[in-house]
XYZ file of N, CA and C in Angstrom:
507
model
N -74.195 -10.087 -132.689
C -75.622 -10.293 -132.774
C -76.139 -10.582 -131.367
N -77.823 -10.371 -131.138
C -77.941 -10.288 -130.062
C -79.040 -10.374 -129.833
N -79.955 -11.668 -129.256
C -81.201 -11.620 -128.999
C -82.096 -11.304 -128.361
N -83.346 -10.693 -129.133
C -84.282 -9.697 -128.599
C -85.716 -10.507 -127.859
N -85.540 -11.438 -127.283
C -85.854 -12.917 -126.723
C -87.483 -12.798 -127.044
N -87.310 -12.775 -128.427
C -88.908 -12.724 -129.108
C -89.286 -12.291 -129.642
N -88.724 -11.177 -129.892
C -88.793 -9.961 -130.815
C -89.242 -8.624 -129.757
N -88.765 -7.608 -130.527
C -89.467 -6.012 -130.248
C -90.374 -5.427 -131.149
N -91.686 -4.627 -130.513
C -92.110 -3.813 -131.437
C -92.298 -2.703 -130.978
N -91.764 -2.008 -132.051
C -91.733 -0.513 -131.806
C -93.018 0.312 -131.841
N -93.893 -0.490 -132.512
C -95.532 0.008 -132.476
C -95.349 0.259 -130.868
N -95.437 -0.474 -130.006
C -95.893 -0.385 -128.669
C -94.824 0.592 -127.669
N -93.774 1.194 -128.084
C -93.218 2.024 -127.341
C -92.855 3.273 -128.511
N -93.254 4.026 -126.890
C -92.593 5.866 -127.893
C -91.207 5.870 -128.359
N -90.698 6.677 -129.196
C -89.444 6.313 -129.263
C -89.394 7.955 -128.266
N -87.466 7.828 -127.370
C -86.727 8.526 -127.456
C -86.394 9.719 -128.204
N -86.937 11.030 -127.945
C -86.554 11.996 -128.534
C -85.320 12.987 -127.939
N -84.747 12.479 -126.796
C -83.846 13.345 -126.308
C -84.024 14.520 -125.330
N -82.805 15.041 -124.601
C -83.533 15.784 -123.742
C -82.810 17.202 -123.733
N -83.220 18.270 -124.047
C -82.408 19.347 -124.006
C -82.737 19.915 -122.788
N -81.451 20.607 -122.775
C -80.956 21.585 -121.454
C -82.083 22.063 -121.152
N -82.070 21.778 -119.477
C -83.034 22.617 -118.741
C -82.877 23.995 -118.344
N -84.088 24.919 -118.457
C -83.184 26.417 -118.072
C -82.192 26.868 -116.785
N -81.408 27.656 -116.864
C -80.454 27.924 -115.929
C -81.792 28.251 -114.612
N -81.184 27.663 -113.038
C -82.086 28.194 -112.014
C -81.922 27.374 -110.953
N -82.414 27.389 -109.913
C -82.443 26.417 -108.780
C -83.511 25.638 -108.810
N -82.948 24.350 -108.559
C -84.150 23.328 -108.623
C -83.992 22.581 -107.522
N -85.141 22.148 -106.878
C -84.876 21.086 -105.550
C -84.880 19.334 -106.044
N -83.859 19.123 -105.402
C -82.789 17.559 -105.924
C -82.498 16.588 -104.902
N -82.253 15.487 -105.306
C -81.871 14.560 -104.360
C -80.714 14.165 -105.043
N -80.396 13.279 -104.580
C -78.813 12.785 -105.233
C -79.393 10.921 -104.849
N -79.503 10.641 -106.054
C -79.913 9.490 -106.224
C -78.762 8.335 -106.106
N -77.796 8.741 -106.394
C -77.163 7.756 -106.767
C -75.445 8.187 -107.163
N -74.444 7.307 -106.262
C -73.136 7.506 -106.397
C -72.020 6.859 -106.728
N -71.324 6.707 -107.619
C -70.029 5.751 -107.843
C -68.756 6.026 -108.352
N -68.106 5.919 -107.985
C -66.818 5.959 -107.739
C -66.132 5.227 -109.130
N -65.673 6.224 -109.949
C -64.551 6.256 -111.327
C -63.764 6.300 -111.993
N -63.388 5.552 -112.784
C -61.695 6.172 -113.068
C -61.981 7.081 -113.821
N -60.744 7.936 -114.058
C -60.298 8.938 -114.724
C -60.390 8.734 -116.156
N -61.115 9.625 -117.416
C -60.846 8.941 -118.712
C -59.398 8.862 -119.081
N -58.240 9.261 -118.118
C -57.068 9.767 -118.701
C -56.639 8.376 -117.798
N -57.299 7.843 -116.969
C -57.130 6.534 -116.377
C -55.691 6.752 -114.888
N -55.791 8.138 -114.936
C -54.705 8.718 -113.473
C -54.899 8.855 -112.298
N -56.746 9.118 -112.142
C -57.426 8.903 -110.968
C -58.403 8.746 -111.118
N -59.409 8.833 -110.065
C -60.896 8.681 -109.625
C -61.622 9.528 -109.090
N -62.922 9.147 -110.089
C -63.761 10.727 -109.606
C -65.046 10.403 -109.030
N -66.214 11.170 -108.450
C -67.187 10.578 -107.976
C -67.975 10.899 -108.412
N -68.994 10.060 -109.315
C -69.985 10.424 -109.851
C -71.652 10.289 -109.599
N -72.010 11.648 -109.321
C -73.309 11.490 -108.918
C -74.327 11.581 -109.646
N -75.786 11.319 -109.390
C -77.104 11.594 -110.007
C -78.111 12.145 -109.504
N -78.576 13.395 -109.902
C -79.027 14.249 -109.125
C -80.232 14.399 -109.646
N -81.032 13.779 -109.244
C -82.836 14.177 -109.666
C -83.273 15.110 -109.292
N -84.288 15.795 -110.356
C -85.314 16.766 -109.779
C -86.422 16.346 -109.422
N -87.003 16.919 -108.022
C -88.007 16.178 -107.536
C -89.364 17.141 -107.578
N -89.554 18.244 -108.136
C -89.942 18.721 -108.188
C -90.744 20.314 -109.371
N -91.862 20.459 -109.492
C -91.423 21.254 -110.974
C -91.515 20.900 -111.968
N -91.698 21.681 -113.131
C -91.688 21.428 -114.683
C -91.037 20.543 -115.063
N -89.794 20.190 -114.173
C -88.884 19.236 -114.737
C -88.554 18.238 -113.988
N -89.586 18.139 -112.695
C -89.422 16.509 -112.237
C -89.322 15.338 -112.459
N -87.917 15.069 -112.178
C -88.003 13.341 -112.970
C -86.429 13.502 -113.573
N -86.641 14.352 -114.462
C -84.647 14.704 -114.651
C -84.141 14.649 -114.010
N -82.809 13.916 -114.359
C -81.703 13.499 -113.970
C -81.016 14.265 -114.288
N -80.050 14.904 -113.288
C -78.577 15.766 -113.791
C -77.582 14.974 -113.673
N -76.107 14.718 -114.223
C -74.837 14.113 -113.267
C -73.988 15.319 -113.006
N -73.336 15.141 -111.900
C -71.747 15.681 -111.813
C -70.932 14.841 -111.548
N -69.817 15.084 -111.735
C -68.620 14.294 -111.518
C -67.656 15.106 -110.524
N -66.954 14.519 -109.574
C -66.096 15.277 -108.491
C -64.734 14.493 -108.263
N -63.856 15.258 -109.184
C -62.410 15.132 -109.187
C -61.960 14.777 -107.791
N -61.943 13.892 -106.766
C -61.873 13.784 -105.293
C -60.583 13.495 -105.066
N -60.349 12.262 -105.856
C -58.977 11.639 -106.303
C -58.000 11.826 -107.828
N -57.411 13.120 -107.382
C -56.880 13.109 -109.187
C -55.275 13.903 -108.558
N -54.321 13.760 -109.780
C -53.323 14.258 -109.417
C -52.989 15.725 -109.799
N -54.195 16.807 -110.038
C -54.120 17.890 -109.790
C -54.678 18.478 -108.549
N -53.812 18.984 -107.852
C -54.317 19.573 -106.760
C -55.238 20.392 -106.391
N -55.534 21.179 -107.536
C -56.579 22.163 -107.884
C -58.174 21.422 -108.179
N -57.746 20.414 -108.894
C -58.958 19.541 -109.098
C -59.930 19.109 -108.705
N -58.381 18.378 -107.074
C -59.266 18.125 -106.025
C -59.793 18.920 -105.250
N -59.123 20.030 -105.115
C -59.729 21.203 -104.128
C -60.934 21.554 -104.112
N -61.467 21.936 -105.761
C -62.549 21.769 -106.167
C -63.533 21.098 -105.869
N -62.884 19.930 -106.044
C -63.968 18.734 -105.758
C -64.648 18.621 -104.463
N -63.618 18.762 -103.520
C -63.485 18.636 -102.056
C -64.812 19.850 -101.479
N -64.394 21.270 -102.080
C -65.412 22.050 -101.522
C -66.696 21.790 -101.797
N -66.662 21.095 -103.504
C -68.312 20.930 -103.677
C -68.550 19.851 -103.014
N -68.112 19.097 -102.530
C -68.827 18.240 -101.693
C -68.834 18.259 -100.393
N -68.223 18.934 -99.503
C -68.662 19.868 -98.396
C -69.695 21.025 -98.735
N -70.217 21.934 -99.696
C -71.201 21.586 -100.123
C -72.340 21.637 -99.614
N -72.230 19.616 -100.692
C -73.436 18.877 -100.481
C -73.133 18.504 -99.296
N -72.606 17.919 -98.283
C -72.959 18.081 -96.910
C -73.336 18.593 -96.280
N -73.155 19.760 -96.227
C -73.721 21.076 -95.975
C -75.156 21.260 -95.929
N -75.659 21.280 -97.053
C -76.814 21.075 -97.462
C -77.680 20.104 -97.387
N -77.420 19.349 -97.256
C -77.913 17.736 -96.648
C -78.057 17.850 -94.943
N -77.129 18.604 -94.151
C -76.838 17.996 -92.635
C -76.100 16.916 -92.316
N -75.464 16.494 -93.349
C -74.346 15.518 -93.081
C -73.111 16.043 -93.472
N -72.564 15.809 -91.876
C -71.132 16.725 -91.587
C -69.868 15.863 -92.193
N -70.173 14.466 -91.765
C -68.943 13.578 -91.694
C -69.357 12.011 -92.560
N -69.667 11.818 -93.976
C -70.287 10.636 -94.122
C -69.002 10.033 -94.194
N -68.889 8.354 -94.027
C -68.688 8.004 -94.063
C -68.818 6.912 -95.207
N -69.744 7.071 -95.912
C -70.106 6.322 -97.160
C -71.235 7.567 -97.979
N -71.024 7.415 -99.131
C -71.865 8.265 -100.058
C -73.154 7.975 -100.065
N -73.894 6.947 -99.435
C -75.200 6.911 -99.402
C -75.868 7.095 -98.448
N -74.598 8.496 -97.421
C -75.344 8.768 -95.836
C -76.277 10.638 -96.482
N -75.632 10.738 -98.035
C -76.256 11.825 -98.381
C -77.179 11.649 -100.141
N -77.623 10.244 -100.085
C -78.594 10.045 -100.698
C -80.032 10.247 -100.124
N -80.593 10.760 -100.971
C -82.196 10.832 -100.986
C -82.742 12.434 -99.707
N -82.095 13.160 -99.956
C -82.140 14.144 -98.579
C -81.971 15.132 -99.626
N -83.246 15.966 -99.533
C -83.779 17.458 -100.526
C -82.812 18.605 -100.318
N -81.844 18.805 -101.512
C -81.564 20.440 -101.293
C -81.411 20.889 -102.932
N -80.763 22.437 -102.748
C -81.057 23.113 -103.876
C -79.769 23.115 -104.966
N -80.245 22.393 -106.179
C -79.084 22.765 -107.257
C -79.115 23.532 -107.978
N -78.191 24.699 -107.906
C -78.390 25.681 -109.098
C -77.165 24.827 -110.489
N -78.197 25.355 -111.310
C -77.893 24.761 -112.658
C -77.514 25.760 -113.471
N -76.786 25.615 -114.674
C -76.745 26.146 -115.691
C -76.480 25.943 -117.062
N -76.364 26.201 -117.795
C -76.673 26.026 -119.457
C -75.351 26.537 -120.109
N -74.746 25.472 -120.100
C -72.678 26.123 -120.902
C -72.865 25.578 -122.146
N -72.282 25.927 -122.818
C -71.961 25.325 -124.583
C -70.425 24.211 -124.535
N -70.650 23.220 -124.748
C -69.832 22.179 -124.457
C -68.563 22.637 -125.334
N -67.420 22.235 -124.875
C -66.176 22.405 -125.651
C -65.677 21.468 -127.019
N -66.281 19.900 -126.472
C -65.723 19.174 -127.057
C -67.020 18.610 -128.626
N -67.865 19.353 -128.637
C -69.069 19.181 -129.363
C -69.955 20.160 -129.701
N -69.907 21.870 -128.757
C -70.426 23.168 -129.278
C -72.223 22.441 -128.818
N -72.361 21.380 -128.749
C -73.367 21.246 -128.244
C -74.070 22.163 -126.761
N -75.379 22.460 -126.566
C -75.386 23.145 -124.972
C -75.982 21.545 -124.025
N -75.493 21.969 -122.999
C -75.663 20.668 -121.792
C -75.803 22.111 -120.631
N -76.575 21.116 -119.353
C -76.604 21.419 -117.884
C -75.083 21.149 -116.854
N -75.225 22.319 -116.242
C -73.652 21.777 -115.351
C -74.354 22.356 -113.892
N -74.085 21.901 -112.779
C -74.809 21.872 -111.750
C -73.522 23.219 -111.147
N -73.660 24.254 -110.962
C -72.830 25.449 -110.071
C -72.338 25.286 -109.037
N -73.644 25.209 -107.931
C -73.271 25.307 -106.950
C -74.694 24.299 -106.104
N -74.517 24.481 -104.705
C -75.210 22.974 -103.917
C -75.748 24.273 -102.802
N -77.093 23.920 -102.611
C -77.271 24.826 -101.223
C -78.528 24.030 -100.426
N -78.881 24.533 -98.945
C -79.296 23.676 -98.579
C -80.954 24.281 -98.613
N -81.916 23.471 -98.934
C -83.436 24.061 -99.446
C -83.745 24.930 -98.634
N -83.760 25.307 -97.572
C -84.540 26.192 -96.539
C -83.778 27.100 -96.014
N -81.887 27.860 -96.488
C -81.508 28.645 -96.286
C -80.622 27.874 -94.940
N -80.814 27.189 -94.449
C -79.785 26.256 -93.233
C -79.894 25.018 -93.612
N -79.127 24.067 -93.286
C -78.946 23.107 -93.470
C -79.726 22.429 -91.693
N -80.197 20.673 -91.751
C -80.735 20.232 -91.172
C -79.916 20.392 -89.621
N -78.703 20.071 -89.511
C -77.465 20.119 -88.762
C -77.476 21.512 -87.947
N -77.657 22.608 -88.895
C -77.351 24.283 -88.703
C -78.753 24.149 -87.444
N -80.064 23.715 -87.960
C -81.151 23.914 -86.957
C -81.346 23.617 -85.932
N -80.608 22.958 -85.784
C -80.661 22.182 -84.456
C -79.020 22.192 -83.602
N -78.701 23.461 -84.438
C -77.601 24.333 -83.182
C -76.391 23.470 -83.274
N -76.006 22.672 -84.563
C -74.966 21.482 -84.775
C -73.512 22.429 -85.270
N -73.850 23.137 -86.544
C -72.964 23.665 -86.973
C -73.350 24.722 -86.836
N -71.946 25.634 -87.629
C -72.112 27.317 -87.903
C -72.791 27.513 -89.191
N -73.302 28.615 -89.412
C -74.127 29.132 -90.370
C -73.336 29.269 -91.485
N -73.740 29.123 -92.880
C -72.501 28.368 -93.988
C -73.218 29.534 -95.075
N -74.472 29.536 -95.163
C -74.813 29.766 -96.681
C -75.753 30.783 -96.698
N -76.648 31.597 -95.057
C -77.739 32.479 -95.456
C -78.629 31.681 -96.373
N -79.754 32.584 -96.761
C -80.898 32.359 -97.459
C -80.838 31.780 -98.894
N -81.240 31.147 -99.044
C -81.418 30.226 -100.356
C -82.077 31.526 -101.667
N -81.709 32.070 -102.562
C -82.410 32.451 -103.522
C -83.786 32.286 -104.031
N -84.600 33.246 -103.819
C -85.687 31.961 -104.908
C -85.591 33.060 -106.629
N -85.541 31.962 -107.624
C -85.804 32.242 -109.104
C -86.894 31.734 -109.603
N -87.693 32.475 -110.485
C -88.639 31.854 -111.276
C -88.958 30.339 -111.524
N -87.169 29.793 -112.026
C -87.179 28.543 -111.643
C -87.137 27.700 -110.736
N -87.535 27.955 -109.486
C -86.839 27.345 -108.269
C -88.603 26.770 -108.333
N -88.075 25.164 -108.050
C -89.782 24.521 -108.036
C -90.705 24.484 -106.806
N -90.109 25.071 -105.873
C -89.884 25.163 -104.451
C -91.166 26.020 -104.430
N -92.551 25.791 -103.274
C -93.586 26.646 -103.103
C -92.970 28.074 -102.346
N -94.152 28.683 -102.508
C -93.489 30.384 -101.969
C -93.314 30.099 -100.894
N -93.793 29.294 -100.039
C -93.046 29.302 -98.385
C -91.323 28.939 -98.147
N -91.124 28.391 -99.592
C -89.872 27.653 -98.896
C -89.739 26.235 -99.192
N -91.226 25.656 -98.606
C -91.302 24.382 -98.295
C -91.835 23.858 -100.025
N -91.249 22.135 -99.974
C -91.682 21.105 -101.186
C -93.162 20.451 -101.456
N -94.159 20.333 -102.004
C -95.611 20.111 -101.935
C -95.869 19.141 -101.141
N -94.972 18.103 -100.570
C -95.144 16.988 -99.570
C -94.673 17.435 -98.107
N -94.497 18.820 -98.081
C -93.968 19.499 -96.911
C -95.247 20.119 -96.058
N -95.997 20.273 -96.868
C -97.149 21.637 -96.219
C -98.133 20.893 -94.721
């Protein structure tokens, strides 16, 4: 039991209806938020992020991924490792040193729409990481080599026709 220090009424709040899958596409994101997990199999640790959309029909959603960084398949991590070079990539951060040197810094998540295994339910799974403007911040200013070419644009991409985000112009 557990007290509701006065009561609740539900008159005064909407309820929760849930949120279904957003359509497959590129959306411009930040990565809000990162922490570090065990394994449900409890063998290693993975890193789990939160990836807002900041922009668009669907600003305000939250995506997660999770990144096998530390696990005892090698393949896992490999995985893991590239997508988050990546999001460095895409960010302009070459070398963090802590996960919150690539919080809050705009780039592009392409998303997509899989049918879950363990429930046939459909959910969002984030593909791939690119950086909003076709280079990364780093690439412009003559830091690194050129990683990724031009960013796609899709119907869904919330991104104005220049390129640039509505707080950009």
């Amino acid at each position: 039991m557990a007290s509701l220090d006065g009561g609740f009424n539900a008159n005064d709040v909407e309820p929760h209806v849930g949120f279904e899958p957003i359509p497959t596409g590129d959306y411009l994101v930040v990565i809000t938020n990162t922490d570090r997990q065990t394994t449900k199999d409890g063998s290693g640790q993975l890193l789990k992020l939160d990836v807002q959309i900041i922009d668009g029909a669907h600003k305000g959603r939250t995506l997660f991924d999770r990144l096998n960084l530390w696990n005892k398949s090698p393949k896992a991590t490999e995985i893991a490792r590239g997508t988050l070079s990546a999001i460095c990539r895409a960010v302009g951060v070459m070398q963090p040193r802590d996960t919150v040197e690539i919080h809050n810094i705009p780039l592009i998540a392409s998303v997509k729409v899989e049918k879950r295994e363990d429930n046939g339910e459909y959910a969002n799974r984030i593909s791939a990481y690119k950086p909003r403007h076709g280079a990364t911040q780093a690439q412009a200013v003559g830091m690194a080599p050129p990683a990724h070419g031009v960013v796609p644009q899709s119907t869904a991409q919330p991104v104005s026709a220049n390129g640039r985000a509505p707080w950009q112009r």
